[in-house]
PDB file of C-alpha atoms and ligand atoms in Angstrom:
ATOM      1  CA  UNK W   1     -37.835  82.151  33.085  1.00 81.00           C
ATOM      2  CA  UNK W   2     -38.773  84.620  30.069  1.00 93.00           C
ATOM      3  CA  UNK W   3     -40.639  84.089  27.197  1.00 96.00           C
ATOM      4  CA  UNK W   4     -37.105  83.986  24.904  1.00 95.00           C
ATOM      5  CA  UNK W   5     -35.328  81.461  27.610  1.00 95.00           C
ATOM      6  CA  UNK W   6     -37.979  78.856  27.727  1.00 96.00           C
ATOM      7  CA  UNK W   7     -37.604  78.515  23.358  1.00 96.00           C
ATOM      8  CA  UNK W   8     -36.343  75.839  21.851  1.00 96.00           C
ATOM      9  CA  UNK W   9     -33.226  76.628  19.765  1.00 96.00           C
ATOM     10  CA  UNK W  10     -35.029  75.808  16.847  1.00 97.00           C
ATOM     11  CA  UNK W  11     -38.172  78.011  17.113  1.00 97.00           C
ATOM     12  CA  UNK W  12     -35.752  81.007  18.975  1.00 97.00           C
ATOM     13  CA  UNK W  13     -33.698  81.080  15.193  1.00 97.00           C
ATOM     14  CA  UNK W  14     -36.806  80.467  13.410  1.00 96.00           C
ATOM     15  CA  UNK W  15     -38.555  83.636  15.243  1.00 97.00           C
ATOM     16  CA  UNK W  16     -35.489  85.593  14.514  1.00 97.00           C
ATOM     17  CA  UNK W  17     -36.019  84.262  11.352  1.00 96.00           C
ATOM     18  CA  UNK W  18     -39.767  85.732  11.120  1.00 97.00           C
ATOM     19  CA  UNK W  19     -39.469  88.672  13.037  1.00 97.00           C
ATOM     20  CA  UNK W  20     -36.167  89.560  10.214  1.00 97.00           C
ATOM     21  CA  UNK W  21     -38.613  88.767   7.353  1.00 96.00           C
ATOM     22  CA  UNK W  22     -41.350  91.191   8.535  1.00 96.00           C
ATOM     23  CA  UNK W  23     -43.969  88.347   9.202  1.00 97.00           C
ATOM     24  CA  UNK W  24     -45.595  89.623  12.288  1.00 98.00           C
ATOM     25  CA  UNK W  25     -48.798  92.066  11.379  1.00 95.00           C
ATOM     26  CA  UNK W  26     -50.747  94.107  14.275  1.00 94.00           C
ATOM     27  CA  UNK W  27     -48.978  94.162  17.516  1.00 97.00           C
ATOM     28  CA  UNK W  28     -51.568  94.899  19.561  1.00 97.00           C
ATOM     29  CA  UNK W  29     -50.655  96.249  23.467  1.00 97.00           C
ATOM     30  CA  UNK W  30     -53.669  93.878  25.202  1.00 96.00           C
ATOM     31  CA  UNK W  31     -52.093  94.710  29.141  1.00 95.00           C
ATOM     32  CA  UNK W  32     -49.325  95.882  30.461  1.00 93.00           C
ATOM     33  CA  UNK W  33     -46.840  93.034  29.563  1.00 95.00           C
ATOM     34  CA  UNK W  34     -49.385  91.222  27.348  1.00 98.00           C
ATOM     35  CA  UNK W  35     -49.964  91.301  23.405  1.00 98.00           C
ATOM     36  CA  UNK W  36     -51.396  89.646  20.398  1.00 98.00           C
ATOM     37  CA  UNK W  37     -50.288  89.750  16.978  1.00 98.00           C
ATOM     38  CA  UNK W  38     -51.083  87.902  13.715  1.00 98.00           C
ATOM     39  CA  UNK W  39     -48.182  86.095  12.638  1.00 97.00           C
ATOM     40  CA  UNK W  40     -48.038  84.754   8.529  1.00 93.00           C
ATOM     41  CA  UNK W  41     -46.357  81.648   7.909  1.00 77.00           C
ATOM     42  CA  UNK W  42     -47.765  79.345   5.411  1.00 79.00           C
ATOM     43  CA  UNK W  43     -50.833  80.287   7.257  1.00 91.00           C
ATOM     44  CA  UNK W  44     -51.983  83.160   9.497  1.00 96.00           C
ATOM     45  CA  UNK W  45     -52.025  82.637  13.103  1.00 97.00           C
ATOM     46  CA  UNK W  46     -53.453  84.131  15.924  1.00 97.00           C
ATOM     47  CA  UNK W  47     -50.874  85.355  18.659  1.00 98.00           C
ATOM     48  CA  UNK W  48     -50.801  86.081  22.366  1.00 98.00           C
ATOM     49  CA  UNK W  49     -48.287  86.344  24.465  1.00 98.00           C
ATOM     50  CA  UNK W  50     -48.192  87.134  28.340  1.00 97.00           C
ATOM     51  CA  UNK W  51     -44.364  88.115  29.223  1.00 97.00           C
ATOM     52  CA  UNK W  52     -45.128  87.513  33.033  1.00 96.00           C
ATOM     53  CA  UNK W  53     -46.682  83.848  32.468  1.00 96.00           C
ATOM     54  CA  UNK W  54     -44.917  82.443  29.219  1.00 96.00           C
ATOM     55  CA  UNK W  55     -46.370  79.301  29.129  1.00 95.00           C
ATOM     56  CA  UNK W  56     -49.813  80.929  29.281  1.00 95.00           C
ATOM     57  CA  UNK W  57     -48.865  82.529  26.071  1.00 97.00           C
ATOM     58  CA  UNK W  58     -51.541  81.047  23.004  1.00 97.00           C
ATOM     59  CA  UNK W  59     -50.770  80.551  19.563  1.00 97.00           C
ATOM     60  CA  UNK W  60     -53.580  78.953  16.485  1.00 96.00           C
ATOM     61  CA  UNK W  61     -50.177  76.945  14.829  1.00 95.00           C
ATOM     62  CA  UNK W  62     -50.516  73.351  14.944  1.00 94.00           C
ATOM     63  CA  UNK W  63     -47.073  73.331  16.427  1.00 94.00           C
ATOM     64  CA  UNK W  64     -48.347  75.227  20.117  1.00 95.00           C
ATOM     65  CA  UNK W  65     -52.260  74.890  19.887  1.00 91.00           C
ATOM     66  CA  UNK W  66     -53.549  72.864  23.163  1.00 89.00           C
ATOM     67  CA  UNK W  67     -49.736  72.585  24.516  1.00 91.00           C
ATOM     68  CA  UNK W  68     -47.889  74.983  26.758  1.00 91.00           C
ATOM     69  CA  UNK W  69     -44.780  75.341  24.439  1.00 95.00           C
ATOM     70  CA  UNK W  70     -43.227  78.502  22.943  1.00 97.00           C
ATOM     71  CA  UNK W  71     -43.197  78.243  18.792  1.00 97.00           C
ATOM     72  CA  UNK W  72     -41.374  80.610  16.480  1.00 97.00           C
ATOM     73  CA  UNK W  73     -44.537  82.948  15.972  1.00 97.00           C
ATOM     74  CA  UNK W  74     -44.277  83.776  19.681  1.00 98.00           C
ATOM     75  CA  UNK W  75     -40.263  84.619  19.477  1.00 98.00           C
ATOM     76  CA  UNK W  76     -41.171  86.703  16.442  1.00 98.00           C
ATOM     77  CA  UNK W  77     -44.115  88.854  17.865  1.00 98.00           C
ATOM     78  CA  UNK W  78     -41.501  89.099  21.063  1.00 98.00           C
ATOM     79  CA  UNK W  79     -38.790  90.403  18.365  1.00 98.00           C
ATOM     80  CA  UNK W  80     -41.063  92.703  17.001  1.00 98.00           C
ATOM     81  CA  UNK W  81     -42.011  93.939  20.167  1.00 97.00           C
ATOM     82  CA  UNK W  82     -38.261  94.335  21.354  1.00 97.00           C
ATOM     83  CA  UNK W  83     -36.406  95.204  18.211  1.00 97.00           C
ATOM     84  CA  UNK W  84     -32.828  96.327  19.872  1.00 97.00           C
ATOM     85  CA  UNK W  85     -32.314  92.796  21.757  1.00 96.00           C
ATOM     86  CA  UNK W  86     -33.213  91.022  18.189  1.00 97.00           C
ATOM     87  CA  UNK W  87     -30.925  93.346  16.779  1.00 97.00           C
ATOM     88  CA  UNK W  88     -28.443  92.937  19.403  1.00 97.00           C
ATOM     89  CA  UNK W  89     -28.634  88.987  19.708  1.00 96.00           C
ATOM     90  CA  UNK W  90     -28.587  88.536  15.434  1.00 97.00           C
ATOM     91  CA  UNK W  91     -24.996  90.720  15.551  1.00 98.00           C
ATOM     92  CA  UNK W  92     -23.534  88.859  18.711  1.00 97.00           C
ATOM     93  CA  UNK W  93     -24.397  85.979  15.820  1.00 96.00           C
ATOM     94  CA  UNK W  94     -22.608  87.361  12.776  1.00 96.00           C
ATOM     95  CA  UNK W  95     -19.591  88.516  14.734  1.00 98.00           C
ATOM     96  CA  UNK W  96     -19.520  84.825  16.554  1.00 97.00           C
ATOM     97  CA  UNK W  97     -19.324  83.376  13.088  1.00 97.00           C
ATOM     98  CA  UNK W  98     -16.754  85.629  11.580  1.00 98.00           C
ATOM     99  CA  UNK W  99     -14.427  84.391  14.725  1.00 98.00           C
ATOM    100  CA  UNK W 100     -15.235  80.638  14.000  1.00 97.00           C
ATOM    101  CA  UNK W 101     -14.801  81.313   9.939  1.00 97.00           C
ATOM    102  CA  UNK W 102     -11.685  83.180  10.882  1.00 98.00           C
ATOM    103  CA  UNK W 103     -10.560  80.377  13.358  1.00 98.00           C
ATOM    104  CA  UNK W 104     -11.100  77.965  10.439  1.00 98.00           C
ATOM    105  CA  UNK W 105      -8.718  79.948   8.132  1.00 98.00           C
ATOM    106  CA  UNK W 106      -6.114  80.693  10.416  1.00 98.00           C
ATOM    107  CA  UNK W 107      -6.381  76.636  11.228  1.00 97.00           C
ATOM    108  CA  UNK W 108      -6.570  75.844   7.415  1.00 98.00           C
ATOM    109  CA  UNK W 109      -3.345  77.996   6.905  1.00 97.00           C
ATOM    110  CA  UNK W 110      -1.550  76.452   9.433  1.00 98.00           C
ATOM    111  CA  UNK W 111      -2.565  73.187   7.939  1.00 97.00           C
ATOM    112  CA  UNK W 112      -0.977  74.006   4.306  1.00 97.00           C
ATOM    113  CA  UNK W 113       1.950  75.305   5.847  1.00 97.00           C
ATOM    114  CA  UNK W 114       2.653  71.719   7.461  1.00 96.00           C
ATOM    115  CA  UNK W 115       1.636  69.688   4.427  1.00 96.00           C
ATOM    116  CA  UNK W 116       3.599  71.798   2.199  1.00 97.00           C
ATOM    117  CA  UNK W 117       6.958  71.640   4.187  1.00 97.00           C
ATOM    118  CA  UNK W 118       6.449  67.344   4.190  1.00 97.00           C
ATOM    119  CA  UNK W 119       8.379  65.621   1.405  1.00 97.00           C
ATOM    120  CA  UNK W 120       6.770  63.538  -0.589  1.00 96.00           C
ATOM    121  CA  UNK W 121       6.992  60.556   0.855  1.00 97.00           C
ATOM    122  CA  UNK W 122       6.052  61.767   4.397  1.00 97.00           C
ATOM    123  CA  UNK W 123       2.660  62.943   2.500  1.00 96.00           C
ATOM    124  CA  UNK W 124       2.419  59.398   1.043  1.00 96.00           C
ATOM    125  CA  UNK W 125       2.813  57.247   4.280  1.00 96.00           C
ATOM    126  CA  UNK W 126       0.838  59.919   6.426  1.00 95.00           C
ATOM    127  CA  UNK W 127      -2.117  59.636   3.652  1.00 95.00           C
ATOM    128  CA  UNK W 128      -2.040  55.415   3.867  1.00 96.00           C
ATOM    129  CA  UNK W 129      -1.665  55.788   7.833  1.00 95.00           C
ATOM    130  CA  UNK W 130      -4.898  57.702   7.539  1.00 94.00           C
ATOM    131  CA  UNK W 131      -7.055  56.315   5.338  1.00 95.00           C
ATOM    132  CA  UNK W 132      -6.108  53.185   7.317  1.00 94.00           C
ATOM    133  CA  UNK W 133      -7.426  54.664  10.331  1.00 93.00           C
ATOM    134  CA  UNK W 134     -10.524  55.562   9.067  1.00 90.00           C
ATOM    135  CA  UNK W 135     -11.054  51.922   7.635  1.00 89.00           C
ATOM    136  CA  UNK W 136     -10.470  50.244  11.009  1.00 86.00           C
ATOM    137  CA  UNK W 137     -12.561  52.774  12.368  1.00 78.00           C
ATOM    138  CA  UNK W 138     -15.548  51.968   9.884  1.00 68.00           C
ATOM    139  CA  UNK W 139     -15.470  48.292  11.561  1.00 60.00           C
ATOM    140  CA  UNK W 140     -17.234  46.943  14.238  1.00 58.00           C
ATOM    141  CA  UNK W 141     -15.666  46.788  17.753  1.00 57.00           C
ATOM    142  CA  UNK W 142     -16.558  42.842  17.560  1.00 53.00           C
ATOM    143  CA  UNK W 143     -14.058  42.535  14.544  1.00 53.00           C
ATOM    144  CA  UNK W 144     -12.049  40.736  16.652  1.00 54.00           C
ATOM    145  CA  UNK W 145     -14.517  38.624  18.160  1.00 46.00           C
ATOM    146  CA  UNK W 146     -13.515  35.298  16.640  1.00 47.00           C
TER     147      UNK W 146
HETATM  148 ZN1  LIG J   1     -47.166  79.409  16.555  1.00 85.21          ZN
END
């Protein structure tokens, strides 16, 4: 597995994150797929990584130092080093959220619609019916238990 796939998701968005912000300094080419960089977070820390053994890959954060785990100042340096797939990855992103905010619209519309053709009193017993629900569903399953 590659450096990128063996990331948690939270240091992956958190190196996109980084790598977006500018944060990695002195990408420096050490062999042919390994590097070091200095990464700046609240602190500076010293990167390597080695694309061919990932988990060999070093890092001075308190987050990867002595463990074989990929942090965020790894993803970034790999970013930095690979701009198009960051770039590619961070619109995939934005045009996966503008489907899910659109999806949430179209929903919400459809929603109105239905409340707004409901009389009155349909809206009143739906809303009791529901805020029932949620109050049985607040109690424990051993409710009945007597
Ligand atoms: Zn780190």
């Amino acid at each position: 597995m590659g450096l990128i796939d063996l990331a948690s998701s939270n240091s992956f968005w958190r190196g996109i994150d980084y790598y977006q912000s500018k944060k990695v300094k002195n990408v420096k080419k050490t062999s042919d797929l390994e590097f070091d960089s200095i990464v700046s977070g609240t602190e500076e820390y010293m990167v390597h990584i080695d694309l061919n053994h990932p988990r060999k890959s070093t890092c001075t954060c308190p987050f990867a130092e002595g463990r074989r785990v990929i942090c965020k100042h790894m993803v970034a340096t790999y970013f930095t080093i690979y701009p198009e797939e960051a770039e590619r990855i961070i619109k995939e992103q934005e045009e996966y959220e503008e489907e899910q905010e659109r999806i949430f619209d179209e929903h919400l519309n459809e929603v109105r619609e239905y409340v707004d053709s409901l009389t009155e009193d349909e809206v009143r017993a739906m809303l009791i019916n529901k805020l029932m629900d949620e109050w049985y569903d607040d109690d424990d399953d051993d409710y009945y238990g007597w």
